mmCIF file of C-alpha atoms in Angstrom:
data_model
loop_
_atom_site.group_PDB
_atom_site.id
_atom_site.type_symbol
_atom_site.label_atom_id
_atom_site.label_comp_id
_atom_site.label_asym_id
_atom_site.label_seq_id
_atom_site.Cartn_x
_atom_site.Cartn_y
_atom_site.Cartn_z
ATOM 1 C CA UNK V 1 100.238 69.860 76.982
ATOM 2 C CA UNK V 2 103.212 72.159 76.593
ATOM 3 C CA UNK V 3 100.576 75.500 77.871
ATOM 4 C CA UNK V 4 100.473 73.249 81.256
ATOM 5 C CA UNK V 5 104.102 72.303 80.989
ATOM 6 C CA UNK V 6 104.461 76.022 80.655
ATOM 7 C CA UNK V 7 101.978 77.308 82.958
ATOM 8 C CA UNK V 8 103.607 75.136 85.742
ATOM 9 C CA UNK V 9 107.027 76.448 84.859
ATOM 10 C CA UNK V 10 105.829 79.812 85.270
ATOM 11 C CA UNK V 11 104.231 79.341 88.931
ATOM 12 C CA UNK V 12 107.298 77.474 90.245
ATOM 13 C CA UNK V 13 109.609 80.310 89.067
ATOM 14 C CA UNK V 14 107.053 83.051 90.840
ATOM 15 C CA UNK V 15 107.056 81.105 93.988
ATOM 16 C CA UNK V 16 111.030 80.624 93.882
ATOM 17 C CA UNK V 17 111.097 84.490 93.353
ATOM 18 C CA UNK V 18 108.856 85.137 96.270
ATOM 19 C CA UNK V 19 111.006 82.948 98.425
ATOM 20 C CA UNK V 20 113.946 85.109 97.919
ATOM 21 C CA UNK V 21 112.356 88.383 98.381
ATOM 22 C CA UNK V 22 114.794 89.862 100.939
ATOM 23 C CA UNK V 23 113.730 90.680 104.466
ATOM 24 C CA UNK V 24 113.798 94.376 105.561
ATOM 25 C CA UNK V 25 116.242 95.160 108.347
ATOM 26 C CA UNK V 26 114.862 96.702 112.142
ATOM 27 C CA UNK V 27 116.909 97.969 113.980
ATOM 28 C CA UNK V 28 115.342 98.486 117.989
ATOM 29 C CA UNK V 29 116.824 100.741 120.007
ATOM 30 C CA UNK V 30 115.038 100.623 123.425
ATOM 31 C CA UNK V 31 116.373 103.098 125.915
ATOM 32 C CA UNK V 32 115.303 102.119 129.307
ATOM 33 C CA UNK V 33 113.061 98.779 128.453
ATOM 34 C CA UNK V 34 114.929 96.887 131.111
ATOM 35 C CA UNK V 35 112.216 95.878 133.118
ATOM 36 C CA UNK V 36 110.508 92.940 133.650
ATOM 37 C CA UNK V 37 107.562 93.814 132.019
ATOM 38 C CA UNK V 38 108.754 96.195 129.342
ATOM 39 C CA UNK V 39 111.669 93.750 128.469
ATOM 40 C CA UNK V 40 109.299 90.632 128.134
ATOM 41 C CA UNK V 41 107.018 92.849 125.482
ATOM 42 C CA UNK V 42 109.857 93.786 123.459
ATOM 43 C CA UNK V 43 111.310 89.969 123.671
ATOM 44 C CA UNK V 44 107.523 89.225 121.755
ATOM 45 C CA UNK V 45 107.924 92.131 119.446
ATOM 46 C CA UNK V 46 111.551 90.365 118.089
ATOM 47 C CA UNK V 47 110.265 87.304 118.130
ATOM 48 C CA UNK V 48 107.001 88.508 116.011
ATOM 49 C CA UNK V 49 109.440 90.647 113.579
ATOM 50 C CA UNK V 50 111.600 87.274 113.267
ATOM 51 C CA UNK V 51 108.257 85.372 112.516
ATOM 52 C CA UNK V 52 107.718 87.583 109.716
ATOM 53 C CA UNK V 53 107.752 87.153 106.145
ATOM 54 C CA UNK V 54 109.046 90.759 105.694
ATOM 55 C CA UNK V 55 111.362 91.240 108.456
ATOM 56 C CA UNK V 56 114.219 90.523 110.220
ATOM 57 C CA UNK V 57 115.652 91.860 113.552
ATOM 58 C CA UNK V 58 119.471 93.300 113.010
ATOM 59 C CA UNK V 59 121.858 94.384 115.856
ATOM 60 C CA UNK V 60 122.817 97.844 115.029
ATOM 61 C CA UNK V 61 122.472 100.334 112.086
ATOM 62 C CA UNK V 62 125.226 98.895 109.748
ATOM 63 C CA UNK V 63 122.518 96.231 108.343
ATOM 64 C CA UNK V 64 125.045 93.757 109.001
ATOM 65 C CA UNK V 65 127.679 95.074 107.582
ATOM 66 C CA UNK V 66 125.545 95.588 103.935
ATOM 67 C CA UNK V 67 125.088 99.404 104.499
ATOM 68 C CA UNK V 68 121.867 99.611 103.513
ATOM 69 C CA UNK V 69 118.568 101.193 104.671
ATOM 70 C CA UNK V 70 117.247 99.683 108.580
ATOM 71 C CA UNK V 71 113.770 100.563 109.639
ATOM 72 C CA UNK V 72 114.491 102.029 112.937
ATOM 73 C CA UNK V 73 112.156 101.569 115.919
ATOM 74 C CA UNK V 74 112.944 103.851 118.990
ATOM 75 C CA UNK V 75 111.710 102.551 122.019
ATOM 76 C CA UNK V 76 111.018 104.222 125.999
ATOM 77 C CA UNK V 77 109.792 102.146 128.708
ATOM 78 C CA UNK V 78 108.247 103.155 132.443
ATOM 79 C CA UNK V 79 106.923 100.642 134.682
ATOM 80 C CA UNK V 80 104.765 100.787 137.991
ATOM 81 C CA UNK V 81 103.474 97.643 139.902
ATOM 82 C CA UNK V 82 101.930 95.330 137.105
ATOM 83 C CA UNK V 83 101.662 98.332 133.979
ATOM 84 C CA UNK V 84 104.366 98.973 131.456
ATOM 85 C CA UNK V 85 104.192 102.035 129.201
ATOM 86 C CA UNK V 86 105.862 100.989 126.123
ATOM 87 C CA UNK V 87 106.570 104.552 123.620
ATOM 88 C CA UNK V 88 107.766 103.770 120.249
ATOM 89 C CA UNK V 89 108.909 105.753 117.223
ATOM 90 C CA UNK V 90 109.720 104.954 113.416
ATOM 91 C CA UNK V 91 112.326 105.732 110.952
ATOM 92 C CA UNK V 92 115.272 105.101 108.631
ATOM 93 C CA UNK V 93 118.786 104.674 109.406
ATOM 94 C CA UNK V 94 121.965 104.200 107.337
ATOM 95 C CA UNK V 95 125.557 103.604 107.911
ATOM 96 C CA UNK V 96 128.528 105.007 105.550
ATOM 97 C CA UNK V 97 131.999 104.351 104.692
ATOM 98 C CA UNK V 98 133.941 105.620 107.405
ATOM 99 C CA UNK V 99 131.700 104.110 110.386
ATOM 100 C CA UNK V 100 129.082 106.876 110.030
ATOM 101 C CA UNK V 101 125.788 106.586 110.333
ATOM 102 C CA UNK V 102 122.595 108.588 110.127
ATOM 103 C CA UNK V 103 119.030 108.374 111.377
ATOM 104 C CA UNK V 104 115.981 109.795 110.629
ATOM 105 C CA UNK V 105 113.012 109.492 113.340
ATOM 106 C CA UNK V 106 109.499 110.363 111.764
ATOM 107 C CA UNK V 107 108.239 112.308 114.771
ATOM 108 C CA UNK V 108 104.192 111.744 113.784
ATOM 109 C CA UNK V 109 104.940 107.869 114.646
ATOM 110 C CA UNK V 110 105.156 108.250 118.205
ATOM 111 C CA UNK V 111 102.671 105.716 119.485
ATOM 112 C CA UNK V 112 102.673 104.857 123.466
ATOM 113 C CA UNK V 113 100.955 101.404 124.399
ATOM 114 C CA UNK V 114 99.796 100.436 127.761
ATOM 115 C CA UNK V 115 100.445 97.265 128.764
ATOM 116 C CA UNK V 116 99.433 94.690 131.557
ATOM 117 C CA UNK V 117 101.297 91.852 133.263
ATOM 118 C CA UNK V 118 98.632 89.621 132.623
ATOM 119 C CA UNK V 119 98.917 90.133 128.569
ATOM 120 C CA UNK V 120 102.286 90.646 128.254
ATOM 121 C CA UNK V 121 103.055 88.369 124.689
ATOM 122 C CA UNK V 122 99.875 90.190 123.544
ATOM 123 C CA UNK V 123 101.437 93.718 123.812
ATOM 124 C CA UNK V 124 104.393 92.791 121.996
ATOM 125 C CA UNK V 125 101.836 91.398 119.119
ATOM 126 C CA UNK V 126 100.617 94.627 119.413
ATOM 127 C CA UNK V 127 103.360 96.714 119.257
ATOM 128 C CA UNK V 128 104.745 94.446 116.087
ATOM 129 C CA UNK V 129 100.796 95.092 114.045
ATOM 130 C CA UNK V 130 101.525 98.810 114.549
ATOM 131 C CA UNK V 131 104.701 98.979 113.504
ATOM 132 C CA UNK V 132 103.848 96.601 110.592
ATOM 133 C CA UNK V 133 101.210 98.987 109.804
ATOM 134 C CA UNK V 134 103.284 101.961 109.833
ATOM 135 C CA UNK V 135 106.189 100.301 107.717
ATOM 136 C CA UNK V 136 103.839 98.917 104.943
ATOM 137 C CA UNK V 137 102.430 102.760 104.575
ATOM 138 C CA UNK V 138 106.398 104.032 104.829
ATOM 139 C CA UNK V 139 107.261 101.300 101.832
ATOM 140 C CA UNK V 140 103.262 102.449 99.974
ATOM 141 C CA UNK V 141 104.454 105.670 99.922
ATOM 142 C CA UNK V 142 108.327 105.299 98.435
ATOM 143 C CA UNK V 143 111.207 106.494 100.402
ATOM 144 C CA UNK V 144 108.880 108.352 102.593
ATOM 145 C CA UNK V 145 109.122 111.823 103.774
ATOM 146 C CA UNK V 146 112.149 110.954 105.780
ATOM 147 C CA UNK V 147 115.209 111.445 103.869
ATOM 148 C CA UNK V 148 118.897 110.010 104.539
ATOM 149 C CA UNK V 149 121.779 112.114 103.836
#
């Protein structure tokens, strides 16, 4: 009885830790992604990042104030009739004492995604499996050839 007593213990306090496994910061900075189309795929991107177990979207590089490491996607939007070219880029940025901050864009991450009016949602669902892709090889690999200084 007290192996099951323990064993049970030992689950809940796994699962408690797991809850409070902190969220990794993004930071999207999307030059140009005002249009209708480009705007509604990067509405589905936040909302799939803020679905996630592993992320969370934050409004500039300062990690809410925390000063700690953001995942940085770089976004550039064009538009014609009912196709939106969506580019994207990855990296790190950091904030410092002194309201400076530093980013590093890993220039092999450049992906461009084509998307269509009639699957908008779908593109940003796209655009969030890439970048989830890219991040869990970033975090596989340690800090990653980019380097903050």
């Amino acid at each position: 009885m007290k192996h099951l007593i323990l064993a049970l213990s030992l689950g809940v306090a796994t699962l408690s830790n797991a809850a409070d496994v902190p969220k990794s910061p993004v930071f999207i900075k999307g030059a140009a992604c005002d249009g209708k189309l480009s705007s509604a795929a990067i509405v589905s991107l936040k909302e799939e990042i803020g679905n996630s177990q592993k992320y969370h979207v934050v409004p500039n590089l300062s990690d809410e104030g925390r000063m700690g490491v953001v995942i940085t996607i770089g976004m550039a939007c064009s538009e014609r009739t009912e196709v939106a070219a969506i580019a994207t880029t990855y990296g790190k940025g950091k904030c410092f004492p002194g309201a400076y901050c530093h980013q590093a864009v890993d220039g092999s991450s450049l992906k461009v995604a084509l998307c269509d009016s009639n699957a908008i949602a779908d593109c940003g669902r796209t655009l969030f499996k890439t970048f989830d892709d890219y991040a869990s090889h970033m975090n596989a690999n340690g800090a990653s050839a980019l380097q903050l200084q």
